[in-house]
Coordinates of C-alpha atoms in Angstrom, one line a residue:
X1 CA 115.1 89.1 25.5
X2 CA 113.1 89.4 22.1
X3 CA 114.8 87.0 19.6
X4 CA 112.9 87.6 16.4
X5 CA 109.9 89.4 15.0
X6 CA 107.5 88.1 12.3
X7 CA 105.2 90.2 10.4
X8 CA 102.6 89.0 8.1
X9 CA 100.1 91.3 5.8
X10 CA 101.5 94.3 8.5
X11 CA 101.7 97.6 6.8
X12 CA 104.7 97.0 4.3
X13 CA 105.6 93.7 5.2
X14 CA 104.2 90.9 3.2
X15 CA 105.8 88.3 4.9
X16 CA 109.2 89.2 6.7
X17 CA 111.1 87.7 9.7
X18 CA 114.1 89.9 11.3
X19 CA 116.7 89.0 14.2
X20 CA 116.8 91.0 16.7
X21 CA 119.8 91.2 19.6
X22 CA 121.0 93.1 22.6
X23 CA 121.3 96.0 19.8
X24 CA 119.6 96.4 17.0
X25 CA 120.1 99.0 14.5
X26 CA 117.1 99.9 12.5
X27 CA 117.8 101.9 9.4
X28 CA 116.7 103.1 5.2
X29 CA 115.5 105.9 3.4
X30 CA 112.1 107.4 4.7
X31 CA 108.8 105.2 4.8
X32 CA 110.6 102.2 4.5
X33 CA 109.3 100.5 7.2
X34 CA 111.3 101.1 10.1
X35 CA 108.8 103.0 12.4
X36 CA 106.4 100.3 11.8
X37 CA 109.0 97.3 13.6
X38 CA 108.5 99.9 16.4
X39 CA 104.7 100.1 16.0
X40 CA 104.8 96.6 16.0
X41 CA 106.7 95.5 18.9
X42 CA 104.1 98.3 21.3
X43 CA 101.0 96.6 19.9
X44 CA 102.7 93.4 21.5
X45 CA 103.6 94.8 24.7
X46 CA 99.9 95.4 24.8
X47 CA 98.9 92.5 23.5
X48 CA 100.9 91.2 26.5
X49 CA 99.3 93.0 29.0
X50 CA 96.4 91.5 27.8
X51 CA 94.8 95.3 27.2
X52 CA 91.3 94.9 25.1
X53 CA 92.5 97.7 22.4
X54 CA 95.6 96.6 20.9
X55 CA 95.5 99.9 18.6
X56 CA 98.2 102.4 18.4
X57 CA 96.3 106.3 19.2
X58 CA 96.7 107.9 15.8
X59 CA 97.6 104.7 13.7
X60 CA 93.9 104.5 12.1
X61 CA 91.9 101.0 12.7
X62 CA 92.9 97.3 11.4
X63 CA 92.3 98.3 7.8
X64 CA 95.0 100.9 8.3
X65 CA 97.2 98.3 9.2
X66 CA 97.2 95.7 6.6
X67 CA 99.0 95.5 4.0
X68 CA 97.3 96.1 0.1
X69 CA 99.1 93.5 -1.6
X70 CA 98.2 90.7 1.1
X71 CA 95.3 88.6 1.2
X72 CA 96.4 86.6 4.6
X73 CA 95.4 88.2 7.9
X74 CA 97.3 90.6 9.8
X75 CA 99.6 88.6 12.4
X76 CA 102.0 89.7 14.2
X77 CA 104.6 86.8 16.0
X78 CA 107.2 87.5 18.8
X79 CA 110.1 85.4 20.0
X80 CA 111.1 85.2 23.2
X81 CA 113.5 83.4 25.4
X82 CA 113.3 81.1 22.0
X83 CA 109.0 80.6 22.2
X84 CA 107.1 82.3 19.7
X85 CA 103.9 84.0 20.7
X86 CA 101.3 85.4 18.0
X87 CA 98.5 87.4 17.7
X88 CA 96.0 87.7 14.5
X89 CA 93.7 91.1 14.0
X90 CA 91.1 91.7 14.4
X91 CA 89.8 88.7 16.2
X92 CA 92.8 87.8 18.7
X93 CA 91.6 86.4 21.9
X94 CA 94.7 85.3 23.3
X95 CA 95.7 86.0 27.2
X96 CA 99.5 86.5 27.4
X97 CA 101.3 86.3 30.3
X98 CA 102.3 89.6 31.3
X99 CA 105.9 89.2 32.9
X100 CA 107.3 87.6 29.5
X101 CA 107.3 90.6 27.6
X102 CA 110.3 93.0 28.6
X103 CA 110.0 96.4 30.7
X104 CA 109.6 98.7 27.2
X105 CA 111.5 102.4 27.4
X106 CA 110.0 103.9 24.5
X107 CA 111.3 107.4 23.0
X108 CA 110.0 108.8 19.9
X109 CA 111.1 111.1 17.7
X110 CA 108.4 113.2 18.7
X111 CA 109.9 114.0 22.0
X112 CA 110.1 117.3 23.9
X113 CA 112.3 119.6 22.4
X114 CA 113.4 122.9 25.2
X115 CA 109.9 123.4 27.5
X116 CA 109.6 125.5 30.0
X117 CA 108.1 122.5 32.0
X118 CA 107.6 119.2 31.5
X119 CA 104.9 117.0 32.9
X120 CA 105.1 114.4 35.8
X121 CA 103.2 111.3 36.7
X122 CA 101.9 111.4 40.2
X123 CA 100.4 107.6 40.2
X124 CA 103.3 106.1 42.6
X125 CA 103.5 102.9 39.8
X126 CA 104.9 105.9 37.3
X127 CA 106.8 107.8 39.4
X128 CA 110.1 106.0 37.9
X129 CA 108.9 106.0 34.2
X130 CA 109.7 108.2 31.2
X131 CA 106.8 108.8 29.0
X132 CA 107.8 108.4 24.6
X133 CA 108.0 112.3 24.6
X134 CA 110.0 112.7 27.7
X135 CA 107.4 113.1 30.4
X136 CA 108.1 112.6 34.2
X137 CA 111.9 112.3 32.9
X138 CA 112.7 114.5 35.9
X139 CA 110.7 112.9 38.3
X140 CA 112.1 109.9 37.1
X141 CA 115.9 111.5 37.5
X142 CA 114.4 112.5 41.6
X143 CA 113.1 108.9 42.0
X144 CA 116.5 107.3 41.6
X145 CA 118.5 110.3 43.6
X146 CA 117.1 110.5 45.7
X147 CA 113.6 108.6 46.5
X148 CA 115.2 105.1 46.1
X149 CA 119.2 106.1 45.3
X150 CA 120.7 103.1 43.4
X151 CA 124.5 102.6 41.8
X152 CA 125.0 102.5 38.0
X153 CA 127.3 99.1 37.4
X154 CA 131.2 100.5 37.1
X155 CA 131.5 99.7 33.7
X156 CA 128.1 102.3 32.5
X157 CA 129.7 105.1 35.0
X158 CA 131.5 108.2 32.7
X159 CA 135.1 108.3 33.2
X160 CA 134.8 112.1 34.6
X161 CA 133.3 111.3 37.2
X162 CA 134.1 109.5 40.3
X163 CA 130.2 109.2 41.6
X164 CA 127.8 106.1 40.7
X165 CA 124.8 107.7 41.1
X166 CA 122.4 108.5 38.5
X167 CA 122.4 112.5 38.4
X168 CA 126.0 113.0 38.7
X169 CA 126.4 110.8 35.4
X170 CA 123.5 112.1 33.4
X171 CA 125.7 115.8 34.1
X172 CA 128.4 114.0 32.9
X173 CA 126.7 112.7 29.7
X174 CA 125.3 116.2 29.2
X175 CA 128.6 117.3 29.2
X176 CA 130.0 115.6 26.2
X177 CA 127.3 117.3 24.4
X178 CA 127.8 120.6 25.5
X179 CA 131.3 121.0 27.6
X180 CA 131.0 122.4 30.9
X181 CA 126.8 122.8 30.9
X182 CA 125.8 122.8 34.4
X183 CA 122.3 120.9 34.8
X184 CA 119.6 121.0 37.2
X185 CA 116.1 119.9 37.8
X186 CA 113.3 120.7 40.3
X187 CA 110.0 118.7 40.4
X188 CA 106.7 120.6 41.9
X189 CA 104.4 118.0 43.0
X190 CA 102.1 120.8 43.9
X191 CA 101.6 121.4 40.1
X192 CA 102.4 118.1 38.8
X193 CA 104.9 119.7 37.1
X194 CA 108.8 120.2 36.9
X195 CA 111.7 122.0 35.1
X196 CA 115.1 121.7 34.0
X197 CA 117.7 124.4 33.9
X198 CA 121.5 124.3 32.3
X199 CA 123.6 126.6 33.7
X200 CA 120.7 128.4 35.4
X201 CA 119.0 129.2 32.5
X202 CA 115.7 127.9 31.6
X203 CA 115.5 125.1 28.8
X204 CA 114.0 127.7 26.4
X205 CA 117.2 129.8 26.3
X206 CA 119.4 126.9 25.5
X207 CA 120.2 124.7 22.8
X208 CA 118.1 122.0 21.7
X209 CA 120.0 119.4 21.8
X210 CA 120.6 119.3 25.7
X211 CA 116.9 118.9 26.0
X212 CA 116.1 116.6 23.2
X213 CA 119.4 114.3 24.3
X214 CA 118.1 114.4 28.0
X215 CA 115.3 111.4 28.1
X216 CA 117.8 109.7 25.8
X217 CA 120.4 109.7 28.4
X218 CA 118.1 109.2 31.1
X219 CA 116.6 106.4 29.8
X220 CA 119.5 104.2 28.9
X221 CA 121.1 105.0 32.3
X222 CA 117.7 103.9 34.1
X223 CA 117.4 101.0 32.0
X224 CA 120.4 99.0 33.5
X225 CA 118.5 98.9 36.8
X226 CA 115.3 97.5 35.8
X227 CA 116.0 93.4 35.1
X228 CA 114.8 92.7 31.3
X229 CA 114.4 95.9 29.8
X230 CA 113.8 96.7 26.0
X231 CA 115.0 100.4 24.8
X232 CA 113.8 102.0 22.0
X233 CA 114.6 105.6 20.8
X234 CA 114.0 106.7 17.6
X235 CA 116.5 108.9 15.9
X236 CA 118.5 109.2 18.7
X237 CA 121.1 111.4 16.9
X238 CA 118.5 114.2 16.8
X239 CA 120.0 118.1 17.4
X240 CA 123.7 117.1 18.0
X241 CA 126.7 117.3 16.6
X242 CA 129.0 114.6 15.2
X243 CA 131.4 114.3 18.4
X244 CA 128.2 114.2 20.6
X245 CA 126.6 111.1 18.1
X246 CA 129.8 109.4 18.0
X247 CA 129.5 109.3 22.0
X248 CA 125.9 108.6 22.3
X249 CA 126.3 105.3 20.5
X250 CA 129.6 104.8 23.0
X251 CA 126.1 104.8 26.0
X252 CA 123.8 102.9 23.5
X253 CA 126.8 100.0 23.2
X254 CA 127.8 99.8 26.7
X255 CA 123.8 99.4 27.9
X256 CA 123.5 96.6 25.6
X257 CA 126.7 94.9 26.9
X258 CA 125.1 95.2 30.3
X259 CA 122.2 93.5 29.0
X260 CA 119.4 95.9 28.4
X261 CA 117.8 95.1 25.0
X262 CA 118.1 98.0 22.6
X263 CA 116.8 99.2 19.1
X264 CA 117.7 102.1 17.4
X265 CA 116.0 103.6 14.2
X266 CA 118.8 105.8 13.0
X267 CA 119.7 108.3 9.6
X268 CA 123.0 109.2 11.3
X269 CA 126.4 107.6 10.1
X270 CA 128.1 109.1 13.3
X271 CA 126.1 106.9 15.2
X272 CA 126.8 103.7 12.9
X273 CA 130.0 104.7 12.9
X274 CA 130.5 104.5 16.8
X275 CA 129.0 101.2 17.2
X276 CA 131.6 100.1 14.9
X277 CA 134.4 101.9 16.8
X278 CA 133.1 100.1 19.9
X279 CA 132.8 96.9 18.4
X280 CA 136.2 97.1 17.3
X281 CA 137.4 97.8 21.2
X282 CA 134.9 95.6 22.9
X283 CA 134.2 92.2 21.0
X284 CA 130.7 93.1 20.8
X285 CA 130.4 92.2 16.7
X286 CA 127.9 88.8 17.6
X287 CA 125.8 90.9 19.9
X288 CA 124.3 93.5 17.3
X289 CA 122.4 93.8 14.2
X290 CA 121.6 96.1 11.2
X291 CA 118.9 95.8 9.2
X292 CA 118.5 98.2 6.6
X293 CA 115.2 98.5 4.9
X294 CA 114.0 99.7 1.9
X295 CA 110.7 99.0 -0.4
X296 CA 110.6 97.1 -3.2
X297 CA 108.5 97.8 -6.9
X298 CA 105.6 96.8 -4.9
X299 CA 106.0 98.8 -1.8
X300 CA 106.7 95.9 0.3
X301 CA 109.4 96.1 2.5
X302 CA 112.9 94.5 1.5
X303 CA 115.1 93.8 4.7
X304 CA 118.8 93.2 4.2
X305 CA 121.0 92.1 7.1
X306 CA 124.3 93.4 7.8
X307 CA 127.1 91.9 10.1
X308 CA 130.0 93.9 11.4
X309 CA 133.3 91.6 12.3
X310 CA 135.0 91.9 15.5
X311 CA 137.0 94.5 13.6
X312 CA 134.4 96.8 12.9
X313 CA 134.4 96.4 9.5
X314 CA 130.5 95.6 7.4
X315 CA 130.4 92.4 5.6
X316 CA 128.2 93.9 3.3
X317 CA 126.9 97.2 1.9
X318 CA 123.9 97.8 -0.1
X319 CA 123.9 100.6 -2.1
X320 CA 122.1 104.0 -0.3
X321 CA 123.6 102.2 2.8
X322 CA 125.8 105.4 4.8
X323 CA 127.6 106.2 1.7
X324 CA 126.0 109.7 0.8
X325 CA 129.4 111.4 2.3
X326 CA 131.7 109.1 -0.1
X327 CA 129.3 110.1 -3.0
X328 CA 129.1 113.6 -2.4
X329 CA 133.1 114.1 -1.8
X330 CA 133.7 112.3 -5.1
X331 CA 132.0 114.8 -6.9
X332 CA 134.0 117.5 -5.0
X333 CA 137.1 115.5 -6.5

């Protein structure tokens, strides 16, 4: 597990440290930093599979990464299992062992909305993978049907459902975000290709939220059998309603519990909102983390931490923090 993460002359950060735990709640007004935790923690999983470009595709070169106000080099530092690992730009020449860092489930915002297909991975060390935009999610669903079937742990499986395997919950899930959707799949390995289909109709003709929440689900169900696994979904709340955001973060909380590692980068106070609901049921409060973000009059990033007690209930909150609904009713008043 990822302890902390330092970040020195790194885009917005100056000099910041932040805690991380099981889960992690990343969250602020827009360009305040939050995305770039995530860039940050994907250069170090390549840094730790010693790859020789430790560049994001599309994030620009080194100079795009540092920040203005600095005059120390760009370093990145990692904690894990309590030992801190670092690595400098441009000139890092450290080998890393590659087991140490976790198994990183990446979905970004970016990710598929309703395709009519969606790409799979036919290199056999892939086949169980889900790409940040939702690739090979259906392969990955076929690999643990059916290619190598495994159990979810009793306390992940959906209460309407009496089967532990992985497809019968994912319908499940899917079915607190739209009630009674019927889902299926098919995977043409003749076309590296593959297709979903809710109640026989083709993604297209459906909502988007059933596709968007899809990897989502899929991921955070897969991640509880893959021993030290890090999840992190950006906006996770994306195309559903409240009741469906207030039960996402019900799956988010219980894969932490079972010990995957998860971060969030979340706008939605439905989400927050059910973390602190589960907290309040599950004595879960010294197992997660919010760190809201915001910049500061020199565009440096300003992190603030906030606790929630085994009751649910914020020790703190910053102004701009979830409390757009309170203001906007008080005006209505």
């Amino acid at each position: 597990m990822i302890n902390s993460l330092t970040l020195t002359a790194f885009k917005s950060f100056f000099d910041r440290e932040l805690d991380l735990e099981n889960l992690t709640i990343l969250t602020g007004l827009n360009s305040s930093g939050k995305s770039s935790i995530i860039q940050s923690l994907l250069i170090l999983e390549k840094a730790f599979k010693n790859e020789k470009n430790l560049l994001l595709d599309g994030h620009g070169t080194e100079l795009d990464l540092r920040n203005k106000n600095s005059k120390e080099k760009t370093e990145l530092s990692i904690t894990i299992n309590d030992i801190e690992y670092s690595i400098e730009f441009p000139d890092n020449k450290i080998n890393f062992e590659p087991n140490l860092f976790p198994n990183v489930w990446y979905i970004s915002a970016n990710r598929f909305g309703p395709q009519l297909s969606i790409p799979i991975l036919n290199d056999n060390q892939s086949k169980n993978k889900i790409g940040s935009n939702g690739e090979n999610v259906l392969q990955c669903i076929k690999y643990y049907d059916s290619v190598n079937p495994v159990s979810l742990d009793e306390s992940i499986k959906h209460p309407d459902t009496n089967s532990f395997t992985l497809l019968e919950n994912i319908r499940a899930w899917l079915k607190v975000i739209s009630p009674n959707v019927s889902f299926n799949y098919e995977v043409l390995d003749i076309s590296d290709t593959s297709y979903a289909t809710y109640d026989g109709h083709r993604a297209t003709n459906v909502g988007f939220g059933l596709s968007y929440i899809l990897p989502v689900i899929t991921t955070l169900l897969v991640s509880t059998f893959e021993k030290n696994s890090l999840v992190i979904i950006e906006n996770p709340e994306a195309h559903l309603h409240p009741k469906g955001q207030t039960e996402l973060a019900k799956l988010i909380c219980l894969c932490a519990k079972l010990g995957t590692q998860v971060i969030i980068e979340t706008h939605s106070d439905h989400i927050f909102t059910g973390v602190r609901l589960f907290i309040k049921e599950n004595a879960f409060s010294d197992n997660t983390l919010i760190h809201w973000l915001e910049l500061n009059e020199n565009k440096n990033t300003d992190i603030t931490t906030i606790y929630i007690d085994k009751d649910g209930r914020v020790n703190d909150w910053p102004k701009g923090f979830f409390d757009q609904f309170e203001i906007n009713h008080s005006k209505l008043i």
